[in-house]
Amino acid sequence: MPHWPDDDVILYDGVCIFCSRWVGFVLARDTARRFRFTPIQSDYGTRLAKTFGIDPDDPDTNAVVHGGVAWLKSDAALTVLSHLPGWSWIRTLFAVPKPLRDAVYSLIARNRYKIFGKYETCFVPDADMRARVLE
């Protein structure tokens, strides 16, 4: 797996309503302001996606770079959650076999636009989030 120089960066689909709400969830709980964000539709996000084998035109996962390594699918979600205050218990879910976790993740990812909807253009963050966005 290739390494990335920036750490604690969450790559997300900026037109996906569910994905944008995920970012909002993290922002509200990340009191240490550890995580930064990049929509896959940005130049930076596209470069990051391509480096880790994610198709920027049809992303099937979000990702988080943590410890210089990109974590994908369920590993990404659990890694982020486990580093939020009060959520360290989530690490226990790493005991669930990865193929099962990723199957559930992929089912939601494949149907996210149908279930949650899609923005016409990339989600525009508020001023607090904008300071934590890499483009």
Tab-separated table of N, CA, C and O in Angstrom:
chain	number	residue	atom	x	y	z
A	1	MET	N	0.857	-1.176	0.000
A	1	MET	CA	0.000	0.000	0.000
A	1	MET	C	0.903	1.238	0.000
A	1	MET	O	1.759	1.367	0.858
A	2	PRO	N	0.683	2.152	-0.931
A	2	PRO	CA	1.493	3.383	-0.965
A	2	PRO	C	1.247	4.238	0.277
A	2	PRO	O	0.213	4.147	0.911
A	3	HIS	N	2.207	5.051	0.609
A	3	HIS	CA	2.071	5.980	1.731
A	3	HIS	C	1.727	7.363	1.203
A	3	HIS	O	1.943	7.677	0.039
A	4	TRP	N	1.214	8.217	2.071
A	4	TRP	CA	0.805	9.568	1.717
A	4	TRP	C	1.411	10.504	2.749
A	4	TRP	O	1.387	10.208	3.944
A	5	PRO	N	1.941	11.654	2.344
A	5	PRO	CA	2.646	12.518	3.296
A	5	PRO	C	1.751	13.204	4.335
A	5	PRO	O	2.194	13.494	5.440
A	6	ASP	N	0.494	13.490	3.998
A	6	ASP	CA	-0.415	14.140	4.949
A	6	ASP	C	-1.104	13.066	5.778
A	6	ASP	O	-1.476	12.014	5.255
A	7	ASP	N	-1.288	13.348	7.064
A	7	ASP	CA	-1.896	12.355	7.942
A	7	ASP	C	-3.255	12.835	8.435
A	7	ASP	O	-3.529	14.030	8.494
A	8	ASP	N	-4.090	11.877	8.791
A	8	ASP	CA	-5.430	12.123	9.316
A	8	ASP	C	-6.277	12.950	8.356
A	8	ASP	O	-6.938	13.919	8.731
A	9	VAL	N	-6.251	12.533	7.094
A	9	VAL	CA	-7.049	13.163	6.036
A	9	VAL	C	-8.154	12.191	5.633
A	9	VAL	O	-7.879	11.038	5.310
A	10	ILE	N	-9.394	12.670	5.667
A	10	ILE	CA	-10.538	11.866	5.261
A	10	ILE	C	-10.920	12.269	3.841
A	10	ILE	O	-11.193	13.434	3.567
A	11	LEU	N	-10.929	11.285	2.953
A	11	LEU	CA	-11.358	11.463	1.562
A	11	LEU	C	-12.826	11.040	1.485
A	11	LEU	O	-13.172	9.946	1.937
A	12	TYR	N	-13.671	11.915	0.946
A	12	TYR	CA	-15.096	11.589	0.880
A	12	TYR	C	-15.686	12.070	-0.445
A	12	TYR	O	-15.119	12.913	-1.129
A	13	ASP	N	-16.831	11.517	-0.785
A	13	ASP	CA	-17.568	11.887	-1.994
A	13	ASP	C	-18.374	13.146	-1.685
A	13	ASP	O	-19.352	13.102	-0.935
A	14	GLY	N	-17.947	14.275	-2.223
A	14	GLY	CA	-18.539	15.564	-1.906
A	14	GLY	C	-19.940	15.787	-2.430
A	14	GLY	O	-20.607	16.728	-2.008
A	15	VAL	N	-20.432	14.961	-3.353
A	15	VAL	CA	-21.805	15.110	-3.837
A	15	VAL	C	-22.757	14.135	-3.147
A	15	VAL	O	-23.959	14.221	-3.320
A	16	CYS	N	-22.220	13.244	-2.355
A	16	CYS	CA	-23.017	12.249	-1.644
A	16	CYS	C	-23.537	12.851	-0.342
A	16	CYS	O	-22.745	13.284	0.507
A	17	ILE	N	-24.852	12.890	-0.175
A	17	ILE	CA	-25.439	13.467	1.025
A	17	ILE	C	-25.023	12.660	2.261
A	17	ILE	O	-24.654	13.236	3.291
A	18	PHE	N	-25.054	11.347	2.180
A	18	PHE	CA	-24.645	10.501	3.312
A	18	PHE	C	-23.189	10.772	3.688
A	18	PHE	O	-22.861	10.921	4.869
A	19	CYS	N	-22.323	10.852	2.687
A	19	CYS	CA	-20.894	11.083	2.935
A	19	CYS	C	-20.661	12.450	3.574
A	19	CYS	O	-19.837	12.587	4.488
A	20	SER	N	-21.375	13.452	3.105
A	20	SER	CA	-21.242	14.795	3.666
A	20	SER	C	-21.756	14.836	5.100
A	20	SER	O	-21.190	15.526	5.955
A	21	ARG	N	-22.791	14.075	5.388
A	21	ARG	CA	-23.279	13.994	6.772
A	21	ARG	C	-22.269	13.260	7.657
A	21	ARG	O	-22.131	13.584	8.835
A	22	TRP	N	-21.585	12.277	7.100
A	22	TRP	CA	-20.512	11.579	7.823
A	22	TRP	C	-19.440	12.590	8.233
A	22	TRP	O	-18.977	12.610	9.369
A	23	VAL	N	-19.066	13.463	7.303
A	23	VAL	CA	-18.069	14.497	7.597
A	23	VAL	C	-18.584	15.402	8.722
A	23	VAL	O	-17.844	15.735	9.659
A	24	GLY	N	-19.842	15.803	8.651
A	24	GLY	CA	-20.428	16.625	9.702
A	24	GLY	C	-20.426	15.922	11.055
A	24	GLY	O	-20.163	16.540	12.088
A	25	PHE	N	-20.701	14.626	11.049
A	25	PHE	CA	-20.666	13.824	12.275
A	25	PHE	C	-19.274	13.850	12.890
A	25	PHE	O	-19.109	14.072	14.086
A	26	VAL	N	-18.266	13.642	12.057
A	26	VAL	CA	-16.879	13.652	12.543
A	26	VAL	C	-16.512	15.041	13.058
A	26	VAL	O	-15.945	15.187	14.141
A	27	LEU	N	-16.837	16.066	12.292
A	27	LEU	CA	-16.529	17.441	12.705
A	27	LEU	C	-17.110	17.775	14.083
A	27	LEU	O	-16.439	18.394	14.907
A	28	ALA	N	-18.330	17.356	14.321
A	28	ALA	CA	-19.001	17.679	15.583
A	28	ALA	C	-18.351	16.991	16.777
A	28	ALA	O	-18.464	17.470	17.905
A	29	ARG	N	-17.667	15.895	16.547
A	29	ARG	CA	-17.091	15.107	17.638
A	29	ARG	C	-15.577	15.194	17.739
A	29	ARG	O	-15.000	14.800	18.737
A	30	ASP	N	-14.938	15.696	16.713
A	30	ASP	CA	-13.475	15.774	16.669
A	30	ASP	C	-13.002	17.039	17.386
A	30	ASP	O	-12.537	17.989	16.776
A	31	THR	N	-13.134	17.031	18.705
A	31	THR	CA	-12.819	18.219	19.496
A	31	THR	C	-11.332	18.584	19.438
A	31	THR	O	-10.974	19.747	19.611
A	32	ALA	N	-10.484	17.610	19.156
A	32	ALA	CA	-9.045	17.884	19.040
A	32	ALA	C	-8.692	18.437	17.658
A	32	ALA	O	-7.535	18.806	17.425
A	33	ARG	N	-9.679	18.468	16.757
A	33	ARG	CA	-9.461	18.946	15.383
A	33	ARG	C	-8.338	18.165	14.701
A	33	ARG	O	-7.529	18.724	13.977
A	34	ARG	N	-8.338	16.868	14.927
A	34	ARG	CA	-7.328	15.972	14.386
A	34	ARG	C	-7.499	15.785	12.881
A	34	ARG	O	-6.527	15.800	12.139
A	35	PHE	N	-8.726	15.559	12.456
A	35	PHE	CA	-8.973	15.187	11.063
A	35	PHE	C	-9.164	16.406	10.170
A	35	PHE	O	-9.733	17.414	10.564
A	36	ARG	N	-8.661	16.251	8.949
A	36	ARG	CA	-8.921	17.198	7.870
A	36	ARG	C	-9.661	16.426	6.784
A	36	ARG	O	-9.703	15.205	6.810
A	37	PHE	N	-10.212	17.131	5.835
A	37	PHE	CA	-11.113	16.520	4.869
A	37	PHE	C	-10.769	16.959	3.464
A	37	PHE	O	-10.297	18.074	3.268
A	38	THR	N	-11.062	16.090	2.505
A	38	THR	CA	-10.925	16.474	1.108
A	38	THR	C	-11.989	15.754	0.290
A	38	THR	O	-12.121	14.532	0.364
A	39	PRO	N	-12.782	16.510	-0.467
A	39	PRO	CA	-13.742	15.850	-1.351
A	39	PRO	C	-13.001	15.225	-2.529
A	39	PRO	O	-12.027	15.788	-3.040
A	40	ILE	N	-13.454	14.083	-2.934
A	40	ILE	CA	-12.813	13.372	-4.046
A	40	ILE	C	-12.883	14.200	-5.324
A	40	ILE	O	-12.061	14.037	-6.221
A	41	GLN	N	-13.829	15.148	-5.388
A	41	GLN	CA	-13.987	15.976	-6.584
A	41	GLN	C	-12.948	17.100	-6.666
A	41	GLN	O	-12.826	17.739	-7.702
A	42	SER	N	-12.202	17.348	-5.607
A	42	SER	CA	-11.174	18.391	-5.639
A	42	SER	C	-9.898	17.841	-6.290
A	42	SER	O	-9.724	16.620	-6.415
A	43	ASP	N	-9.010	18.731	-6.705
A	43	ASP	CA	-7.738	18.285	-7.301
A	43	ASP	C	-6.955	17.410	-6.326
A	43	ASP	O	-6.448	16.356	-6.690
A	44	TYR	N	-6.870	17.870	-5.077
A	44	TYR	CA	-6.143	17.121	-4.055
A	44	TYR	C	-6.800	15.762	-3.821
A	44	TYR	O	-6.142	14.726	-3.756
A	45	GLY	N	-8.130	15.756	-3.694
A	45	GLY	CA	-8.869	14.519	-3.465
A	45	GLY	C	-8.726	13.532	-4.613
A	45	GLY	O	-8.594	12.322	-4.403
A	46	THR	N	-8.746	14.037	-5.830
A	46	THR	CA	-8.577	13.172	-6.997
A	46	THR	C	-7.191	12.525	-7.002
A	46	THR	O	-7.058	11.331	-7.263
A	47	ARG	N	-6.160	13.317	-6.695
A	47	ARG	CA	-4.795	12.758	-6.618
A	47	ARG	C	-4.698	11.687	-5.533
A	47	ARG	O	-4.117	10.632	-5.746
A	48	LEU	N	-5.291	11.974	-4.384
A	48	LEU	CA	-5.274	11.012	-3.284
A	48	LEU	C	-5.996	9.735	-3.687
A	48	LEU	O	-5.486	8.630	-3.478
A	49	ALA	N	-7.169	9.871	-4.271
A	49	ALA	CA	-7.947	8.705	-4.696
A	49	ALA	C	-7.166	7.847	-5.680
A	49	ALA	O	-7.061	6.621	-5.518
A	50	LYS	N	-6.613	8.474	-6.701
A	50	LYS	CA	-5.867	7.725	-7.711
A	50	LYS	C	-4.662	7.012	-7.109
A	50	LYS	O	-4.346	5.876	-7.496
A	51	THR	N	-3.995	7.653	-6.152
A	51	THR	CA	-2.840	7.024	-5.504
A	51	THR	C	-3.240	5.727	-4.816
A	51	THR	O	-2.480	4.761	-4.813
A	52	PHE	N	-4.444	5.687	-4.265
A	52	PHE	CA	-4.879	4.512	-3.520
A	52	PHE	C	-5.844	3.621	-4.301
A	52	PHE	O	-6.505	2.762	-3.721
A	53	GLY	N	-5.918	3.819	-5.617
A	53	GLY	CA	-6.692	2.912	-6.470
A	53	GLY	C	-8.194	3.106	-6.406
A	53	GLY	O	-8.948	2.185	-6.705
A	54	ILE	N	-8.634	4.294	-6.031
A	54	ILE	CA	-10.063	4.608	-5.997
A	54	ILE	C	-10.390	5.394	-7.252
A	54	ILE	O	-9.721	6.375	-7.565
A	55	ASP	N	-11.417	4.969	-7.979
A	55	ASP	CA	-11.843	5.676	-9.186
A	55	ASP	C	-12.550	6.967	-8.778
A	55	ASP	O	-13.645	6.916	-8.204
A	56	PRO	N	-11.962	8.143	-9.054
A	56	PRO	CA	-12.591	9.394	-8.624
A	56	PRO	C	-13.926	9.673	-9.318
A	56	PRO	O	-14.737	10.440	-8.813
A	57	ASP	N	-14.179	9.034	-10.459
A	57	ASP	CA	-15.439	9.236	-11.170
A	57	ASP	C	-16.532	8.287	-10.674
A	57	ASP	O	-17.707	8.494	-10.960
A	58	ASP	N	-16.150	7.238	-9.953
A	58	ASP	CA	-17.107	6.270	-9.430
A	58	ASP	C	-16.565	5.687	-8.127
A	58	ASP	O	-16.250	4.508	-8.050
A	59	PRO	N	-16.440	6.532	-7.098
A	59	PRO	CA	-15.842	6.057	-5.851
A	59	PRO	C	-16.738	5.048	-5.144
A	59	PRO	O	-17.948	5.238	-5.051
A	60	ASP	N	-16.132	3.957	-4.693
A	60	ASP	CA	-16.888	2.933	-3.978
A	60	ASP	C	-16.514	2.889	-2.503
A	60	ASP	O	-16.920	1.995	-1.782
A	61	THR	N	-15.723	3.861	-2.070
A	61	THR	CA	-15.312	3.911	-0.677
A	61	THR	C	-14.881	5.317	-0.306
A	61	THR	O	-14.503	6.099	-1.165
A	62	ASN	N	-14.979	5.606	0.979
A	62	ASN	CA	-14.254	6.758	1.477
A	62	ASN	C	-12.928	6.209	1.956
A	62	ASN	O	-12.691	5.012	1.875
A	63	ALA	N	-12.065	7.051	2.421
A	63	ALA	CA	-10.760	6.593	2.894
A	63	ALA	C	-10.291	7.551	3.965
A	63	ALA	O	-10.739	8.697	4.031
A	64	VAL	N	-9.393	7.068	4.793
A	64	VAL	CA	-8.713	7.946	5.738
A	64	VAL	C	-7.235	7.587	5.697
A	64	VAL	O	-6.873	6.412	5.654
A	65	VAL	N	-6.406	8.604	5.629
A	65	VAL	CA	-4.972	8.391	5.745
A	65	VAL	C	-4.657	8.561	7.222
A	65	VAL	O	-4.883	9.618	7.803
A	66	HIS	N	-4.183	7.495	7.824
A	66	HIS	CA	-3.818	7.519	9.242
A	66	HIS	C	-2.528	6.731	9.412
A	66	HIS	O	-2.423	5.612	8.918
A	67	GLY	N	-1.545	7.348	10.041
A	67	GLY	CA	-0.247	6.691	10.173
A	67	GLY	C	0.458	6.585	8.839
A	67	GLY	O	1.285	5.696	8.639
A	68	GLY	N	0.089	7.484	7.896
A	68	GLY	CA	0.711	7.482	6.580
A	68	GLY	C	0.155	6.451	5.621
A	68	GLY	O	0.571	6.368	4.477
A	69	VAL	N	-0.812	5.659	6.079
A	69	VAL	CA	-1.385	4.583	5.263
A	69	VAL	C	-2.865	4.879	5.028
A	69	VAL	O	-3.556	5.376	5.913
A	70	ALA	N	-3.346	4.564	3.840
A	70	ALA	CA	-4.767	4.745	3.542
A	70	ALA	C	-5.548	3.528	4.012
A	70	ALA	O	-5.209	2.392	3.698
A	71	TRP	N	-6.583	3.793	4.768
A	71	TRP	CA	-7.513	2.766	5.214
A	71	TRP	C	-8.786	2.956	4.409
A	71	TRP	O	-9.270	4.083	4.263
A	72	LEU	N	-9.324	1.873	3.881
A	72	LEU	CA	-10.481	1.934	2.999
A	72	LEU	C	-11.668	1.202	3.611
A	72	LEU	O	-11.526	0.413	4.535
A	73	LYS	N	-12.820	1.444	3.058
A	73	LYS	CA	-14.084	0.791	3.407
A	73	LYS	C	-14.310	0.773	4.913
A	73	LYS	O	-14.199	1.805	5.578
A	74	SER	N	-14.655	-0.399	5.469
A	74	SER	CA	-14.987	-0.453	6.895
A	74	SER	C	-13.789	-0.097	7.760
A	74	SER	O	-13.957	0.485	8.848
A	75	ASP	N	-12.576	-0.417	7.316
A	75	ASP	CA	-11.383	-0.046	8.083
A	75	ASP	C	-11.289	1.470	8.233
A	75	ASP	O	-10.882	1.970	9.289
A	76	ALA	N	-11.668	2.203	7.190
A	76	ALA	CA	-11.627	3.672	7.248
A	76	ALA	C	-12.621	4.190	8.278
A	76	ALA	O	-12.276	5.011	9.133
A	77	ALA	N	-13.847	3.734	8.197
A	77	ALA	CA	-14.887	4.206	9.124
A	77	ALA	C	-14.522	3.876	10.569
A	77	ALA	O	-14.620	4.739	11.458
A	78	LEU	N	-14.085	2.652	10.820
A	78	LEU	CA	-13.742	2.251	12.186
A	78	LEU	C	-12.512	2.986	12.696
A	78	LEU	O	-12.439	3.339	13.881
A	79	THR	N	-11.548	3.230	11.822
A	79	THR	CA	-10.346	3.965	12.229
A	79	THR	C	-10.710	5.373	12.658
A	79	THR	O	-10.255	5.859	13.701
A	80	VAL	N	-11.532	6.047	11.869
A	80	VAL	CA	-11.946	7.414	12.219
A	80	VAL	C	-12.726	7.403	13.535
A	80	VAL	O	-12.405	8.141	14.473
A	81	LEU	N	-13.755	6.573	13.608
A	81	LEU	CA	-14.585	6.549	14.807
A	81	LEU	C	-13.769	6.242	16.059
A	81	LEU	O	-13.972	6.862	17.104
A	82	SER	N	-12.834	5.313	15.956
A	82	SER	CA	-12.068	4.895	17.129
A	82	SER	C	-11.138	5.985	17.657
A	82	SER	O	-10.627	5.877	18.769
A	83	HIS	N	-10.912	7.028	16.860
A	83	HIS	CA	-10.059	8.139	17.296
A	83	HIS	C	-10.856	9.365	17.751
A	83	HIS	O	-10.276	10.403	18.043
A	84	LEU	N	-12.167	9.227	17.818
A	84	LEU	CA	-13.006	10.317	18.321
A	84	LEU	C	-13.229	10.130	19.825
A	84	LEU	O	-13.356	8.992	20.294
A	85	PRO	N	-13.281	11.216	20.574
A	85	PRO	CA	-13.511	11.104	22.019
A	85	PRO	C	-14.798	10.341	22.325
A	85	PRO	O	-15.845	10.608	21.735
A	86	GLY	N	-14.683	9.363	23.219
A	86	GLY	CA	-15.840	8.571	23.627
A	86	GLY	C	-16.182	7.416	22.704
A	86	GLY	O	-17.118	6.663	22.968
A	87	TRP	N	-15.450	7.263	21.619
A	87	TRP	CA	-15.749	6.220	20.645
A	87	TRP	C	-14.685	5.130	20.578
A	87	TRP	O	-14.700	4.305	19.654
A	88	SER	N	-13.764	5.085	21.516
A	88	SER	CA	-12.691	4.079	21.447
A	88	SER	C	-13.237	2.654	21.502
A	88	SER	O	-12.603	1.726	20.991
A	89	TRP	N	-14.428	2.473	22.064
A	89	TRP	CA	-15.044	1.147	22.132
A	89	TRP	C	-15.263	0.547	20.742
A	89	TRP	O	-15.363	-0.668	20.597
A	90	ILE	N	-15.318	1.398	19.736
A	90	ILE	CA	-15.590	0.934	18.374
A	90	ILE	C	-14.496	-0.001	17.870
A	90	ILE	O	-14.720	-0.805	16.962
A	91	ARG	N	-13.303	0.082	18.476
A	91	ARG	CA	-12.199	-0.810	18.085
A	91	ARG	C	-12.586	-2.280	18.199
A	91	ARG	O	-12.036	-3.108	17.493
A	92	THR	N	-13.536	-2.587	19.080
A	92	THR	CA	-13.959	-3.986	19.231
A	92	THR	C	-14.554	-4.526	17.936
A	92	THR	O	-14.514	-5.732	17.693
A	93	LEU	N	-15.083	-3.638	17.092
A	93	LEU	CA	-15.675	-4.097	15.827
A	93	LEU	C	-14.625	-4.569	14.820
A	93	LEU	O	-14.970	-5.239	13.845
A	94	PHE	N	-13.354	-4.261	15.071
A	94	PHE	CA	-12.307	-4.811	14.213
A	94	PHE	C	-12.240	-6.333	14.357
A	94	PHE	O	-11.666	-7.010	13.508
A	95	ALA	N	-12.833	-6.875	15.420
A	95	ALA	CA	-12.862	-8.332	15.617
A	95	ALA	C	-13.818	-9.015	14.630
A	95	ALA	O	-13.687	-10.208	14.358
A	96	VAL	N	-14.784	-8.254	14.106
A	96	VAL	CA	-15.685	-8.803	13.082
A	96	VAL	C	-14.852	-9.024	11.831
A	96	VAL	O	-14.080	-8.144	11.424
A	97	PRO	N	-14.973	-10.192	11.206
A	97	PRO	CA	-14.151	-10.470	10.010
A	97	PRO	C	-14.312	-9.374	8.944
A	97	PRO	O	-15.424	-8.951	8.631
A	98	LYS	N	-13.172	-8.935	8.415
A	98	LYS	CA	-13.138	-7.865	7.423
A	98	LYS	C	-14.059	-8.137	6.225
A	98	LYS	O	-14.754	-7.227	5.779
A	99	PRO	N	-14.085	-9.356	5.675
A	99	PRO	CA	-14.993	-9.586	4.539
A	99	PRO	C	-16.461	-9.298	4.883
A	99	PRO	O	-17.192	-8.757	4.056
A	100	LEU	N	-16.870	-9.606	6.092
A	100	LEU	CA	-18.245	-9.326	6.501
A	100	LEU	C	-18.458	-7.824	6.670
A	100	LEU	O	-19.437	-7.257	6.167
A	101	ARG	N	-17.525	-7.152	7.353
A	101	ARG	CA	-17.626	-5.691	7.533
A	101	ARG	C	-17.669	-4.991	6.186
A	101	ARG	O	-18.481	-4.095	5.962
A	102	ASP	N	-16.770	-5.389	5.283
A	102	ASP	CA	-16.699	-4.727	3.982
A	102	ASP	C	-17.916	-5.032	3.109
A	102	ASP	O	-18.313	-4.199	2.289
A	103	ALA	N	-18.519	-6.206	3.282
A	103	ALA	CA	-19.730	-6.526	2.515
A	103	ALA	C	-20.864	-5.575	2.902
A	103	ALA	O	-21.576	-5.054	2.036
A	104	VAL	N	-21.023	-5.323	4.198
A	104	VAL	CA	-22.050	-4.394	4.665
A	104	VAL	C	-21.722	-2.980	4.172
A	104	VAL	O	-22.586	-2.260	3.666
A	105	TYR	N	-20.458	-2.581	4.315
A	105	TYR	CA	-20.026	-1.268	3.854
A	105	TYR	C	-20.332	-1.099	2.362
A	105	TYR	O	-20.892	-0.086	1.939
A	106	SER	N	-19.959	-2.086	1.555
A	106	SER	CA	-20.138	-2.005	0.102
A	106	SER	C	-21.609	-1.947	-0.292
A	106	SER	O	-21.969	-1.259	-1.250
A	107	LEU	N	-22.456	-2.653	0.432
A	107	LEU	CA	-23.893	-2.614	0.159
A	107	LEU	C	-24.426	-1.184	0.335
A	107	LEU	O	-25.155	-0.675	-0.512
A	108	ILE	N	-24.022	-0.546	1.421
A	108	ILE	CA	-24.447	0.835	1.655
A	108	ILE	C	-23.826	1.770	0.614
A	108	ILE	O	-24.512	2.623	0.046
A	109	ALA	N	-22.539	1.593	0.340
A	109	ALA	CA	-21.839	2.465	-0.618
A	109	ALA	C	-22.476	2.383	-2.014
A	109	ALA	O	-22.656	3.409	-2.673
A	110	ARG	N	-22.820	1.184	-2.455
A	110	ARG	CA	-23.409	1.010	-3.784
A	110	ARG	C	-24.770	1.690	-3.902
A	110	ARG	O	-25.178	2.095	-4.990
A	111	ASN	N	-25.479	1.778	-2.801
A	111	ASN	CA	-26.847	2.294	-2.827
A	111	ASN	C	-26.999	3.659	-2.164
A	111	ASN	O	-28.115	4.125	-1.954
A	112	ARG	N	-25.892	4.326	-1.852
A	112	ARG	CA	-25.950	5.566	-1.072
A	112	ARG	C	-26.731	6.675	-1.770
A	112	ARG	O	-27.446	7.433	-1.116
A	113	TYR	N	-26.623	6.789	-3.091
A	113	TYR	CA	-27.365	7.841	-3.790
A	113	TYR	C	-28.861	7.523	-3.798
A	113	TYR	O	-29.691	8.414	-3.639
A	114	LYS	N	-29.207	6.258	-3.984
A	114	LYS	CA	-30.616	5.856	-4.006
A	114	LYS	C	-31.268	6.055	-2.638
A	114	LYS	O	-32.411	6.488	-2.547
A	115	ILE	N	-30.531	5.717	-1.584
A	115	ILE	CA	-31.092	5.779	-0.236
A	115	ILE	C	-31.074	7.201	0.320
A	115	ILE	O	-32.073	7.675	0.862
A	116	PHE	N	-29.944	7.893	0.184
A	116	PHE	CA	-29.748	9.171	0.860
A	116	PHE	C	-29.812	10.381	-0.066
A	116	PHE	O	-29.981	11.505	0.388
A	117	GLY	N	-29.641	10.163	-1.372
A	117	GLY	CA	-29.677	11.253	-2.328
A	117	GLY	C	-28.290	11.774	-2.685
A	117	GLY	O	-27.277	11.284	-2.194
A	118	LYS	N	-28.297	12.774	-3.554
A	118	LYS	CA	-27.049	13.299	-4.106
A	118	LYS	C	-27.214	14.793	-4.335
A	118	LYS	O	-28.259	15.249	-4.782
A	119	TYR	N	-26.163	15.552	-4.011
A	119	TYR	CA	-26.149	16.981	-4.320
A	119	TYR	C	-25.852	17.163	-5.804
A	119	TYR	O	-25.158	16.337	-6.410
A	120	GLU	N	-26.343	18.249	-6.381
A	120	GLU	CA	-26.038	18.556	-7.786
A	120	GLU	C	-24.576	18.969	-7.946
A	120	GLU	O	-23.947	18.688	-8.955
A	121	THR	N	-24.067	19.683	-6.950
A	121	THR	CA	-22.667	20.104	-6.958
A	121	THR	C	-22.045	19.689	-5.627
A	121	THR	O	-22.744	19.327	-4.685
A	122	CYS	N	-20.747	19.793	-5.555
A	122	CYS	CA	-20.023	19.386	-4.363
A	122	CYS	C	-20.501	20.168	-3.138
A	122	CYS	O	-20.709	21.382	-3.202
A	123	PHE	N	-20.700	19.467	-2.048
A	123	PHE	CA	-21.115	20.032	-0.774
A	123	PHE	C	-20.215	21.204	-0.389
A	123	PHE	O	-18.996	21.117	-0.459
A	124	VAL	N	-20.805	22.331	-0.001
A	124	VAL	CA	-20.050	23.522	0.403
A	124	VAL	C	-20.025	23.577	1.926
A	124	VAL	O	-21.077	23.734	2.559
A	125	PRO	N	-18.852	23.446	2.528
A	125	PRO	CA	-18.772	23.433	3.985
A	125	PRO	C	-18.910	24.822	4.586
A	125	PRO	O	-18.722	25.827	3.903
A	126	ASP	N	-19.228	24.861	5.884
A	126	ASP	CA	-19.272	26.148	6.574
A	126	ASP	C	-17.843	26.625	6.839
A	126	ASP	O	-16.876	25.934	6.559
A	127	ALA	N	-17.695	27.811	7.401
A	127	ALA	CA	-16.374	28.429	7.577
A	127	ALA	C	-15.467	27.600	8.475
A	127	ALA	O	-14.262	27.462	8.206
A	128	ASP	N	-16.025	26.990	9.544
A	128	ASP	CA	-15.208	26.182	10.446
A	128	ASP	C	-14.638	24.967	9.716
A	128	ASP	O	-13.458	24.643	9.838
A	129	MET	N	-15.475	24.320	8.935
A	129	MET	CA	-15.003	23.152	8.197
A	129	MET	C	-14.036	23.573	7.087
A	129	MET	O	-13.054	22.881	6.846
A	130	ARG	N	-14.320	24.685	6.427
A	130	ARG	CA	-13.486	25.122	5.305
A	130	ARG	C	-12.018	25.220	5.733
A	130	ARG	O	-11.116	24.908	4.968
A	131	ALA	N	-11.763	25.604	6.978
A	131	ALA	CA	-10.393	25.707	7.487
A	131	ALA	C	-9.720	24.339	7.579
A	131	ALA	O	-8.498	24.251	7.652
A	132	ARG	N	-10.508	23.276	7.542
A	132	ARG	CA	-9.968	21.920	7.671
A	132	ARG	C	-10.061	21.131	6.371
A	132	ARG	O	-9.838	19.928	6.369
A	133	VAL	N	-10.394	21.804	5.280
A	133	VAL	CA	-10.539	21.139	3.981
A	133	VAL	C	-9.278	21.348	3.158
A	133	VAL	O	-8.766	22.458	3.042
A	134	LEU	N	-8.793	20.266	2.586
A	134	LEU	CA	-7.651	20.304	1.667
A	134	LEU	C	-8.199	20.168	0.263
A	134	LEU	O	-8.948	19.252	-0.027
A	135	GLU	N	-7.838	21.099	-0.610
A	135	GLU	CA	-8.327	21.016	-1.996
A	135	GLU	C	-7.158	21.058	-2.936
A	135	GLU	O	-7.166	20.812	-4.030
